[in-house]
Amino acid sequence: MAKLSTFLARMARGVSVGQHVFAWLFLAAGLAASSVLYLQIQGQADADARSRVESAADAEATVLQRGVEGYLGGLAPMSELMQFPAMTDRAQFRATASDVLARYRGIHAIFWLPRVVGLERSAYEAAARRDGHASFRLWEVDEDGRSIPAVERAEHFPVYMAAPDKQETEILGFDLASQPARRSALDVARDLGVPLIAGRLRLPPSEGGQLALRAIVPVYAAHADLGVIDIRRSALLGYVMAILRVQDMLAAIIPVDRATGFDVYVIDPVAPPAERIVARGGGLPGMADAAAVISQSRAMRRTIEFGGERWIAIFLPRVDPAAMPLSWQGILAGAGGAALTLALTLYLYGYFLRGREIEALIDARTAELGATNEVLRREIGERRDAEAQLREAKLAAETANKAKSEFLATMSHELRTPLNAIIGFSDIIMRQEPDPQNVAQFRQYLTDIHDSATHLLGLINDLLDLSKIDARRFSLAEEEVAIPEVLRSSARMVSTRAQAGQVTVEVAPSTDLPLVIADERALRQMLLNLVSNAVKFTPPGGTVTVSGSLRADGGVDISVKDTGIGIEPRDLARVLEPFGQVDSSLGRRYQGTGLGLPLARRFIELHGGTMSIESAPGKGTTISATLPASRVVRLPFARMST
């Protein structure tokens, strides 16, 4: 006690007013920092609790998503069975359906809807009667709800088999094509080739009164190539249709006895307000109003998609994360911070009592440390800059190495092919004695050698032209050029290749095209590259259209449009680079060096023009080359007269 009194007396005499103020401000700041630390730790604990609940909700949403997808996937045995309808009888259908119904207790019933072409309707009905259904006929329901014979249509989709058996008795022969909404859903599932949800219904009270969904799965002929929509349409055998009880399905996916910690609601946002809650997880009692469920502050919302439907799953945690107990770490940190602040305040007073000498020494040491820190910061910054430069240099080197490798691989392949042909055929000629009987064969060998040499010369010319342009050593031999004649001659030059590929080349120049000042060889080579590319990437039966038109600003547009395979948007920039191809492997489907489009762009840019590409996969490609108005010699007569 005496030591404390002595210390307080010394503090009162030896500490200035400014130092007192500083010490008290330090004490206040330390206590405030301790409070902030406590609040941060408590806030982090609350955030961690919320994150754990969110993660649990994500896990439950994943279980729910996979569960509903599993129900559609569970119909696969039925669709595989019905790929051979002529070999499948009712006993096999019901046996397989019974296994599916036993495994998926949310499936209410399964039906087989065969595709019956209108012209084969009578024969199909007769065959069904011979199969044991003496009164079988295709029927539908009129506006008054009466059963009537089905109207003649191009296609019918009657119920022919069902499980359980009582379902077949009630709707055998009913034509689902008679209802426009259901027929539209059938067509969409057929064209997409995927299972779809085709509407909802309410089961009668005798069958539980639940909300149910109609799931349809298209069935195609075995081994059919389903990559083309027309083949999917012609290969369609029928549909497997299942009635899914939504509440039972959700109860099976998230059982009531599973300790999830959530009340789960599944909501259909496009349904009428009174019917938006389609199911409750595990059959739990709860709110009946979808808006009231969504408005809950603790509601965690996830999207569930299957069969073309998009539902909202609401997870309500049974324990509110905001009501979590106080964090003992926060309390300990706050109390410890306050105690440390008090101790440091006392130490601060002791420090003030040491005098000016120690203060000066500390100030000097502080300045020294500050200078050292600055040096360290500069060194760290320099090291970071050096590392960034090294990374950039490494990336540039890797990019250049990859480009070199691709160039060497492509050029090796493109040069070896014609050279191998020249060497091979010339070797054959050298080894055989001249004979009048093999003159035709020798002529064919010589033709192949000539074609290979011509191809090789064209490749080398392309490389030389491209290198001259890039080196700014290519000079234009400018003269007056008639665009229509260039268009026609380019089309004629690829006509043989187009005919071999069953591709139609059309030339449609505008009648009022003027003469232009240009290098005719470069312009012709540019257009020949564009048309050759279009023919190469257009499948048999396609069309390539070559056209020219006068722009409003006085320039000239030259356009090559095809109905070919198209280009992905991400690959548009790549195909305009030298040796850039969408598929750069040696085993690619379409051969070539990748010089055609880059060289064409260089030629048009030498004339002060521009080139643009519009393309989409499966929709063809349009390449437009524009010559500026400064290249036009004179306007057409029709415009000059005005």
XYZ file of C-alpha atoms in Angstrom:
642
model
C 0.000 0.000 0.000
C 2.862 2.323 0.812
C 4.509 1.570 -2.550
C 1.278 2.431 -4.372
C 0.996 5.739 -2.461
C 4.584 6.563 -3.335
C 3.975 5.726 -7.018
C 0.859 7.942 -7.131
C 2.725 10.809 -5.511
C 5.555 10.514 -8.011
C 3.054 10.326 -10.871
C 1.323 13.498 -9.708
C 4.618 15.413 -9.536
C 6.489 14.035 -12.539
C 3.762 13.696 -15.211
C 2.645 16.713 -17.189
C -0.954 17.630 -17.995
C -0.449 16.607 -21.596
C 0.851 13.207 -20.527
C -2.142 12.780 -18.190
C -4.489 13.552 -21.074
C -2.634 11.135 -23.335
C -2.777 8.342 -20.722
C -6.513 8.799 -20.173
C -7.127 8.914 -23.914
C -5.102 5.726 -24.244
C -7.196 4.116 -21.514
C -10.417 5.170 -23.229
C -9.162 3.962 -26.628
C -8.063 0.632 -25.167
C -11.413 0.047 -23.502
C -13.169 1.015 -26.760
C -10.918 -1.359 -28.727
C -11.702 -4.150 -26.269
C -15.400 -3.513 -26.791
C -14.970 -3.541 -30.577
C -12.957 -6.758 -30.329
C -15.715 -8.359 -28.293
C -18.348 -7.247 -30.830
C -16.262 -8.519 -33.752
C -15.724 -11.941 -32.209
C -19.373 -12.186 -31.289
C -20.336 -11.056 -34.786
C -17.999 -13.637 -36.323
C -19.502 -16.326 -34.107
C -22.977 -15.303 -35.292
C -21.765 -15.301 -38.925
C -20.206 -18.760 -38.472
C -23.473 -20.051 -37.047
C -25.371 -18.567 -39.987
C -22.821 -20.047 -42.400
C -23.221 -23.503 -40.869
C -26.976 -23.243 -41.229
C -26.583 -22.015 -44.837
C -24.251 -24.931 -45.611
C -26.744 -27.339 -44.090
C -29.485 -25.783 -46.250
C -27.263 -26.168 -49.320
C -26.711 -29.827 -48.469
C -30.444 -30.410 -48.049
C -31.140 -28.575 -51.322
C -28.619 -30.844 -53.060
C -30.337 -33.911 -51.590
C -33.689 -32.569 -52.787
C -32.353 -31.700 -56.280
C -30.777 -35.123 -56.733
C -33.848 -36.794 -55.348
C -36.290 -35.229 -57.813
C -33.843 -35.853 -60.671
C -33.627 -39.458 -59.486
C -37.357 -39.862 -59.960
C -37.066 -38.919 -63.633
C -33.974 -41.084 -63.972
C -35.853 -43.926 -62.302
C -38.048 -44.197 -65.407
C -35.010 -45.256 -67.495
C -35.762 -49.028 -67.133
C -39.209 -48.380 -68.597
C -37.911 -46.382 -71.571
C -35.179 -49.000 -72.233
C -37.794 -51.768 -72.146
C -40.108 -49.960 -74.573
C -37.352 -49.425 -77.156
C -38.488 -52.850 -78.392
C -42.311 -52.560 -78.145
C -42.954 -55.459 -80.507
C -41.060 -57.760 -78.114
C -42.692 -56.395 -74.944
C -46.000 -57.740 -73.646
C -48.139 -56.529 -70.764
C -46.628 -59.005 -68.317
C -43.105 -57.686 -68.953
C -44.345 -54.092 -68.786
C -46.117 -54.627 -65.477
C -43.216 -56.570 -63.965
C -40.722 -53.802 -64.768
C -43.206 -51.109 -63.709
C -43.818 -52.920 -60.402
C -40.086 -52.802 -59.631
C -40.004 -49.059 -60.382
C -43.154 -48.379 -58.305
C -41.729 -50.337 -55.386
C -38.468 -48.407 -55.479
C -39.983 -44.950 -55.961
C -43.040 -44.690 -53.735
C -43.796 -41.197 -55.005
C -44.733 -42.618 -58.459
C -48.502 -43.113 -58.614
C -48.806 -44.861 -61.998
C -46.849 -45.586 -65.194
C -48.299 -45.639 -68.738
C -47.093 -46.541 -72.222
C -48.226 -44.168 -74.978
C -47.247 -45.652 -78.377
C -46.955 -43.447 -81.442
C -49.721 -44.439 -83.892
C -49.550 -42.859 -87.336
C -52.992 -41.750 -88.554
C -52.936 -44.034 -91.605
C -52.169 -47.037 -89.356
C -54.885 -46.336 -86.784
C -57.382 -48.970 -87.953
C -54.722 -51.668 -88.164
C -53.460 -50.746 -84.670
C -56.961 -50.904 -83.142
C -57.552 -54.294 -84.793
C -54.232 -55.631 -83.471
C -55.104 -54.417 -79.956
C -58.418 -56.233 -80.092
C -56.642 -59.417 -81.137
C -54.275 -58.876 -78.197
C -57.173 -59.373 -75.779
C -58.925 -55.967 -75.679
C -62.115 -56.752 -77.545
C -63.517 -53.224 -77.281
C -60.259 -51.330 -77.801
C -60.570 -48.053 -79.681
C -58.900 -44.639 -79.683
C -61.090 -42.150 -77.863
C -61.101 -38.636 -76.479
C -63.358 -36.355 -74.426
C -65.559 -33.670 -76.027
C -66.421 -30.253 -74.572
C -69.276 -31.789 -72.513
C -66.973 -34.386 -70.945
C -68.333 -37.299 -72.983
C -66.185 -40.061 -74.438
C -66.149 -40.001 -78.250
C -64.011 -41.713 -80.916
C -60.722 -39.876 -81.378
C -60.651 -37.409 -84.266
C -58.425 -38.402 -87.200
C -54.932 -36.936 -86.769
C -51.509 -37.328 -88.326
C -50.343 -38.963 -85.078
C -52.087 -40.467 -82.052
C -50.646 -41.250 -78.631
C -53.167 -43.568 -76.897
C -52.773 -45.215 -73.500
C -51.990 -48.849 -74.333
C -50.421 -50.249 -71.159
C -50.524 -49.075 -67.544
C -49.445 -50.100 -64.076
C -51.104 -50.616 -61.633
C -53.763 -52.578 -63.574
C -56.719 -50.430 -62.501
C -55.190 -47.417 -64.250
C -55.281 -49.312 -67.563
C -58.959 -50.180 -67.170
C -59.944 -46.533 -66.686
C -58.122 -44.810 -69.569
C -57.135 -47.575 -72.038
C -57.137 -46.092 -75.541
C -57.386 -42.433 -74.445
C -55.546 -40.282 -77.031
C -53.328 -37.688 -75.320
C -52.832 -35.975 -78.681
C -56.454 -34.787 -78.386
C -55.470 -32.200 -75.776
C -53.460 -29.298 -77.301
C -51.504 -28.480 -74.122
C -50.413 -32.082 -73.593
C -49.644 -32.560 -77.293
C -47.444 -29.468 -77.202
C -45.539 -30.882 -74.204
C -45.139 -34.218 -76.025
C -43.666 -32.431 -79.052
C -41.228 -30.442 -76.906
C -40.005 -33.591 -75.112
C -39.644 -35.376 -78.458
C -37.582 -32.570 -80.026
C -35.378 -32.042 -76.962
C -34.956 -35.752 -76.288
C -35.208 -35.299 -72.509
C -37.816 -36.078 -69.828
C -40.229 -33.210 -69.146
C -42.978 -32.332 -66.684
C -46.155 -31.940 -68.756
C -48.604 -30.339 -66.351
C -50.041 -30.934 -62.899
C -53.245 -32.496 -61.593
C -55.032 -33.140 -58.329
C -55.636 -36.834 -57.550
C -59.165 -37.765 -56.457
C -59.808 -38.136 -52.707
C -60.023 -41.905 -53.166
C -56.375 -41.871 -54.251
C -55.109 -39.476 -51.596
C -56.111 -36.119 -53.102
C -52.457 -35.093 -53.513
C -51.019 -32.702 -56.039
C -49.407 -34.763 -58.806
C -47.225 -34.130 -61.874
C -47.262 -35.742 -65.309
C -43.731 -36.760 -66.297
C -43.141 -37.833 -69.907
C -40.054 -39.601 -71.270
C -39.637 -39.900 -75.069
C -38.670 -43.354 -76.323
C -36.794 -43.701 -79.610
C -35.871 -46.646 -81.779
C -32.725 -48.420 -80.601
C -29.433 -47.361 -82.213
C -31.007 -44.261 -83.799
C -28.695 -41.257 -84.252
C -30.466 -38.758 -82.006
C -28.108 -35.855 -82.711
C -30.435 -34.479 -85.439
C -33.952 -33.266 -84.608
C -35.475 -34.723 -87.794
C -34.108 -38.153 -86.887
C -35.515 -37.820 -83.355
C -38.927 -37.060 -84.815
C -38.911 -39.991 -87.230
C -37.355 -42.433 -84.707
C -39.940 -41.695 -81.977
C -41.701 -44.876 -80.786
C -43.835 -43.303 -78.074
C -43.657 -42.038 -74.489
C -43.422 -43.488 -71.012
C -45.681 -41.304 -68.831
C -45.616 -41.365 -65.033
C -47.858 -39.667 -62.462
C -45.711 -38.355 -59.577
C -47.292 -37.653 -56.176
C -45.393 -34.566 -55.090
C -45.888 -34.865 -51.325
C -44.965 -38.564 -51.245
C -41.986 -37.890 -53.491
C -40.652 -35.172 -51.153
C -41.369 -37.288 -48.065
C -39.314 -40.120 -49.581
C -36.418 -37.791 -50.426
C -36.387 -36.035 -47.016
C -38.013 -38.527 -44.581
C -39.875 -37.162 -41.565
C -37.569 -39.039 -39.179
C -34.436 -37.462 -40.644
C -32.860 -34.893 -38.282
C -32.350 -32.083 -40.794
C -33.042 -29.152 -38.447
C -35.300 -27.498 -41.074
C -38.940 -27.143 -41.956
C -38.950 -27.540 -45.754
C -41.502 -26.006 -48.117
C -41.531 -26.536 -51.885
C -43.201 -23.654 -53.763
C -44.257 -23.351 -57.407
C -43.940 -19.573 -58.098
C -46.130 -19.659 -61.249
C -49.040 -21.557 -59.699
C -52.192 -19.791 -58.421
C -51.548 -18.222 -54.979
C -53.651 -20.794 -53.133
C -51.751 -23.710 -54.721
C -48.166 -22.436 -54.666
C -47.073 -24.630 -51.743
C -46.869 -27.965 -53.554
C -45.315 -29.977 -50.706
C -43.884 -29.788 -47.183
C -40.737 -31.675 -46.283
C -41.502 -34.980 -44.566
C -45.210 -34.169 -44.349
C -44.618 -31.546 -41.660
C -47.535 -29.360 -40.592
C -46.956 -25.671 -41.092
C -48.019 -22.498 -42.856
C -50.367 -22.727 -45.846
C -49.587 -19.327 -47.388
C -46.548 -19.236 -49.713
C -46.097 -15.481 -49.216
C -45.990 -15.962 -45.440
C -43.331 -18.683 -45.829
C -41.112 -16.601 -48.140
C -41.402 -13.498 -45.933
C -39.901 -15.255 -42.902
C -36.670 -13.506 -41.882
C -34.931 -16.846 -41.338
C -36.104 -18.320 -44.664
C -33.322 -19.767 -46.818
C -34.304 -19.920 -50.446
C -32.930 -22.382 -53.019
C -33.960 -23.152 -56.620
C -34.881 -26.715 -57.607
C -35.043 -27.582 -61.328
C -36.152 -30.820 -62.978
C -38.030 -31.768 -66.086
C -38.332 -28.150 -67.257
C -39.936 -27.068 -63.957
C -38.371 -24.484 -61.631
C -39.491 -24.569 -58.013
C -38.375 -22.699 -54.917
C -37.347 -24.703 -51.848
C -37.683 -22.728 -48.601
C -35.678 -24.020 -45.625
C -36.788 -22.618 -42.253
C -34.244 -23.498 -39.524
C -35.968 -24.635 -36.362
C -33.366 -22.722 -34.336
C -32.903 -19.072 -35.343
C -29.158 -18.367 -35.901
C -29.711 -14.871 -34.463
C -30.694 -16.435 -31.105
C -27.364 -18.196 -30.572
C -25.778 -17.827 -27.053
C -23.011 -15.319 -26.346
C -19.535 -16.369 -27.416
C -17.248 -17.116 -24.458
C -14.291 -16.287 -26.719
C -15.733 -12.777 -27.196
C -16.278 -12.300 -23.472
C -12.766 -13.545 -22.697
C -11.221 -11.330 -25.402
C -13.130 -8.240 -24.218
C -12.264 -8.745 -20.557
C -8.659 -9.579 -21.364
C -8.385 -6.503 -23.587
C -9.731 -4.264 -20.825
C -7.309 -5.741 -18.252
C -4.421 -5.373 -20.667
C -5.419 -1.756 -21.325
C -5.366 -0.956 -17.586
C -1.960 -2.615 -17.205
C -0.589 -0.724 -20.188
C -1.950 2.545 -18.831
C -0.058 2.012 -15.550
C 3.012 1.069 -17.537
C 2.571 4.250 -19.581
C 2.637 6.340 -16.426
C 5.793 4.553 -15.336
C 7.284 5.258 -18.742
C 6.504 8.955 -18.436
C 8.388 9.035 -15.095
C 11.649 7.861 -16.600
C 12.529 11.251 -17.926
C 13.607 13.012 -21.029
C 16.669 10.897 -21.604
C 14.811 7.667 -22.086
C 12.198 9.473 -24.240
C 14.922 10.773 -26.540
C 16.455 7.303 -26.813
C 13.114 5.758 -27.622
C 12.399 8.457 -30.197
C 15.740 7.738 -31.872
C 15.084 4.009 -31.874
C 11.595 4.608 -33.263
C 12.951 6.731 -36.103
C 15.530 4.040 -36.869
C 12.864 1.344 -36.956
C 10.726 3.520 -39.215
C 13.577 3.915 -41.687
C 14.248 0.179 -41.611
C 10.572 -0.558 -42.260
C 10.559 1.816 -45.226
C 13.600 0.072 -46.696
C 11.915 -3.284 -46.196
C 8.709 -2.018 -47.845
C 10.669 -0.799 -50.850
C 12.514 -4.116 -51.127
C 9.229 -6.028 -50.909
C 7.712 -3.813 -53.613
C 10.753 -4.320 -55.861
C 10.591 -8.083 -55.364
C 6.891 -8.121 -56.203
C 7.529 -6.109 -59.381
C 10.352 -8.475 -60.355
C 8.135 -11.521 -59.752
C 5.357 -9.992 -61.876
C 7.828 -9.315 -64.705
C 9.128 -12.882 -64.471
C 5.590 -14.266 -64.624
C 4.793 -12.119 -67.661
C 8.009 -13.183 -69.380
C 7.294 -16.841 -68.616
C 3.747 -16.532 -69.976
C 5.017 -14.803 -73.125
C 7.647 -17.511 -73.625
C 5.101 -20.295 -73.134
C 2.707 -18.608 -75.571
C 5.438 -18.168 -78.180
C 6.595 -21.769 -77.712
C 3.037 -23.069 -78.110
C 2.497 -20.955 -81.243
C 5.804 -22.211 -82.665
C 4.877 -25.833 -81.934
C 1.446 -25.491 -83.505
C 2.945 -23.734 -86.551
C 5.614 -26.424 -87.025
C 3.095 -29.243 -86.572
C 0.617 -27.704 -89.025
C 3.196 -26.757 -91.663
C 4.943 -30.137 -91.352
C 1.640 -31.871 -92.030
C 0.617 -29.539 -94.872
C 4.027 -29.701 -96.598
C 4.588 -33.424 -96.162
C 1.242 -34.460 -97.667
C 1.797 -33.016 -101.195
C 5.546 -33.821 -101.097
C 4.815 -37.453 -100.189
C 2.348 -37.606 -103.089
C 4.912 -36.134 -105.526
C 7.690 -38.483 -104.353
C 5.421 -41.522 -104.239
C 3.891 -41.127 -107.701
C 7.208 -40.124 -109.319
C 8.838 -43.175 -107.740
C 6.125 -45.392 -109.265
C 6.717 -43.835 -112.702
C 10.472 -44.308 -112.383
C 10.129 -47.979 -111.405
C 7.759 -48.942 -114.246
C 8.727 -49.347 -117.881
C 6.790 -47.192 -120.379
C 4.007 -49.199 -121.932
C 1.128 -48.047 -124.156
C -1.213 -49.975 -121.896
C -0.402 -47.911 -118.799
C -0.364 -44.470 -120.447
C -3.689 -43.579 -118.787
C -2.367 -44.674 -115.422
C 0.840 -42.655 -115.914
C -1.252 -39.657 -116.936
C -3.232 -39.968 -113.690
C 0.040 -40.160 -111.731
C 1.290 -37.047 -113.490
C -2.023 -35.293 -112.794
C -1.721 -36.143 -109.097
C 1.885 -34.895 -109.078
C 0.786 -31.674 -110.802
C -2.106 -31.141 -108.328
C 0.153 -31.781 -105.335
C 2.797 -29.402 -106.677
C 0.134 -26.781 -107.397
C -1.219 -27.150 -103.845
C 2.309 -26.860 -102.463
C 2.975 -23.762 -104.587
C -0.277 -22.176 -103.384
C 0.680 -22.854 -99.761
C 4.132 -21.311 -100.253
C 2.619 -18.325 -102.095
C 0.216 -17.763 -99.172
C 3.108 -17.861 -96.717
C 5.169 -15.474 -98.852
C 2.261 -13.051 -99.312
C 1.531 -13.081 -95.582
C 5.195 -12.501 -94.675
C 5.509 -9.685 -97.258
C 2.443 -7.962 -95.871
C 3.618 -8.298 -92.262
C 7.059 -6.981 -93.310
C 5.387 -4.048 -95.167
C 7.029 -5.133 -98.435
C 3.884 -6.001 -100.358
C 2.990 -3.360 -102.922
C -0.384 -3.123 -104.648
C -0.575 -3.151 -108.466
C -3.582 -0.852 -108.599
C -5.905 -0.590 -111.596
C -9.602 -0.198 -112.355
C -11.390 -3.397 -111.375
C -14.975 -4.517 -112.068
C -16.277 -6.144 -108.889
C -18.987 -8.306 -110.602
C -16.371 -9.956 -112.841
C -14.164 -10.716 -109.815
C -17.146 -12.263 -108.021
C -18.039 -14.482 -111.003
C -14.491 -15.616 -111.729
C -13.906 -16.560 -108.071
C -17.113 -18.587 -108.067
C -16.053 -20.347 -111.279
C -12.668 -21.238 -109.810
C -14.263 -23.172 -106.899
C -17.125 -24.643 -108.940
C -15.414 -28.028 -109.331
C -14.805 -28.347 -105.586
C -18.344 -27.148 -104.859
C -19.862 -29.715 -107.225
C -17.768 -32.477 -105.646
C -19.085 -31.447 -102.228
C -22.692 -31.007 -103.489
C -22.635 -27.324 -102.525
C -24.439 -24.667 -104.576
C -22.494 -21.427 -105.242
C -24.659 -18.432 -106.156
C -23.363 -15.046 -107.406
C -25.658 -12.067 -106.787
C -23.840 -8.777 -107.450
C -25.773 -5.531 -107.315
C -26.559 -4.055 -110.749
C -25.214 -0.602 -109.835
C -21.714 -1.565 -108.647
C -19.047 0.949 -109.778
C -15.455 0.322 -110.804
C -12.911 0.433 -108.007
C -9.165 1.132 -107.843
C -7.571 -2.047 -106.481
C -5.007 -4.770 -107.013
C -7.098 -7.249 -109.010
C -4.919 -10.252 -108.122
C -5.032 -9.479 -104.403
C -8.788 -8.800 -104.549
C -9.379 -12.021 -106.484
C -7.160 -13.999 -104.082
C -9.024 -12.538 -101.089
C -12.407 -13.507 -102.525
C -11.156 -16.934 -103.620
C -9.966 -17.629 -100.044
C -13.353 -16.602 -98.610
C -15.401 -18.647 -101.112
C -13.099 -21.709 -100.770
C -13.449 -21.559 -96.978
C -17.229 -21.256 -97.253
C -17.443 -24.283 -99.605
C -15.117 -26.349 -97.367
C -17.216 -25.784 -94.223
C -20.639 -26.147 -95.884
C -22.185 -29.651 -95.752
C -23.732 -31.322 -98.844
C -26.935 -29.640 -99.912
C -25.818 -26.254 -98.563
C -25.511 -22.927 -100.356
C -22.753 -20.318 -100.637
C -23.892 -16.852 -101.794
C -21.357 -14.333 -103.156
C -22.686 -10.780 -103.449
C -21.618 -7.164 -103.731
C -23.453 -3.947 -102.943
C -22.899 -0.186 -102.786
C -22.876 1.323 -99.288
C -24.656 4.503 -98.279
C -21.296 6.190 -97.620
C -20.097 5.420 -101.166
C -18.008 2.373 -100.274
C -18.472 -1.164 -101.612
C -19.430 -4.248 -99.586
C -18.348 -7.721 -100.786
C -20.152 -10.496 -98.884
C -19.739 -14.304 -98.773
C -22.560 -16.065 -96.927
C -22.828 -19.813 -96.343
C -25.149 -22.256 -94.600
C -22.284 -24.213 -93.080
C -21.316 -25.367 -89.597
C -20.732 -21.851 -88.212
C -18.202 -20.636 -85.640
C -18.453 -20.318 -81.857
C -18.338 -16.642 -80.707
C -15.246 -17.343 -78.600
C -13.365 -18.589 -81.705
C -14.086 -15.601 -84.028
C -10.894 -13.732 -83.106
C -8.797 -16.894 -83.345
C -9.748 -17.779 -86.949
C -8.504 -14.355 -88.125
C -5.009 -14.996 -86.755
C -2.361 -16.736 -88.940
C -2.506 -20.533 -88.498
C -5.457 -20.052 -86.148
C -8.054 -22.805 -86.440
C -10.885 -23.903 -84.174
C -9.470 -27.446 -84.290
C -5.665 -27.319 -84.424
C -5.032 -31.073 -84.087
C -3.495 -33.056 -86.962
C -6.524 -35.368 -86.945
C -9.005 -32.579 -87.437
C -11.940 -33.036 -89.778
C -11.264 -29.981 -92.000
C -7.697 -29.749 -93.279
C -5.829 -26.519 -94.034
C -3.136 -24.199 -92.701
C -5.393 -21.523 -91.283
C -3.973 -18.866 -93.618
C -7.043 -18.217 -95.781
C -8.968 -15.802 -93.574
C -5.894 -13.978 -92.125
C -4.505 -13.435 -95.650
C -7.893 -12.234 -96.902
C -8.078 -9.761 -94.034
C -4.536 -8.510 -94.776
C -5.442 -7.956 -98.456
C -8.568 -5.932 -97.679
C -6.723 -3.902 -95.025
C -3.983 -3.076 -97.591
C -6.786 -1.444 -99.596
C -7.838 0.597 -96.565
C -10.858 -1.629 -95.988
C -12.195 -3.733 -93.139
C -13.474 -7.276 -92.667
C -16.201 -8.481 -90.301
C -17.607 -11.933 -89.440
C -21.107 -12.839 -88.291
C -21.542 -16.483 -87.339
C -23.271 -18.887 -84.995
C -22.868 -22.676 -84.629
C -25.230 -24.504 -86.966
C -26.485 -21.286 -88.593
C -23.709 -20.557 -91.090
C -21.268 -17.700 -91.492
C -21.341 -14.328 -93.271
C -18.017 -12.578 -93.987
C -18.172 -9.003 -95.255
C -15.193 -7.131 -96.784
C -15.673 -3.361 -97.181
C -13.740 -1.136 -99.586
C -13.763 2.562 -98.627
C -15.387 5.241 -100.809
C -11.927 6.537 -101.721
C -11.440 3.362 -103.818
C -14.528 3.988 -105.992
C -13.738 5.295 -109.505
C -17.173 6.567 -110.401
C -20.745 6.163 -109.286
C -23.149 4.034 -111.357
C -24.921 5.778 -114.222
C -28.248 5.642 -112.406
C -26.845 7.745 -109.547
C -24.896 10.126 -111.756
C -28.090 10.992 -113.649
C -29.714 12.162 -110.432
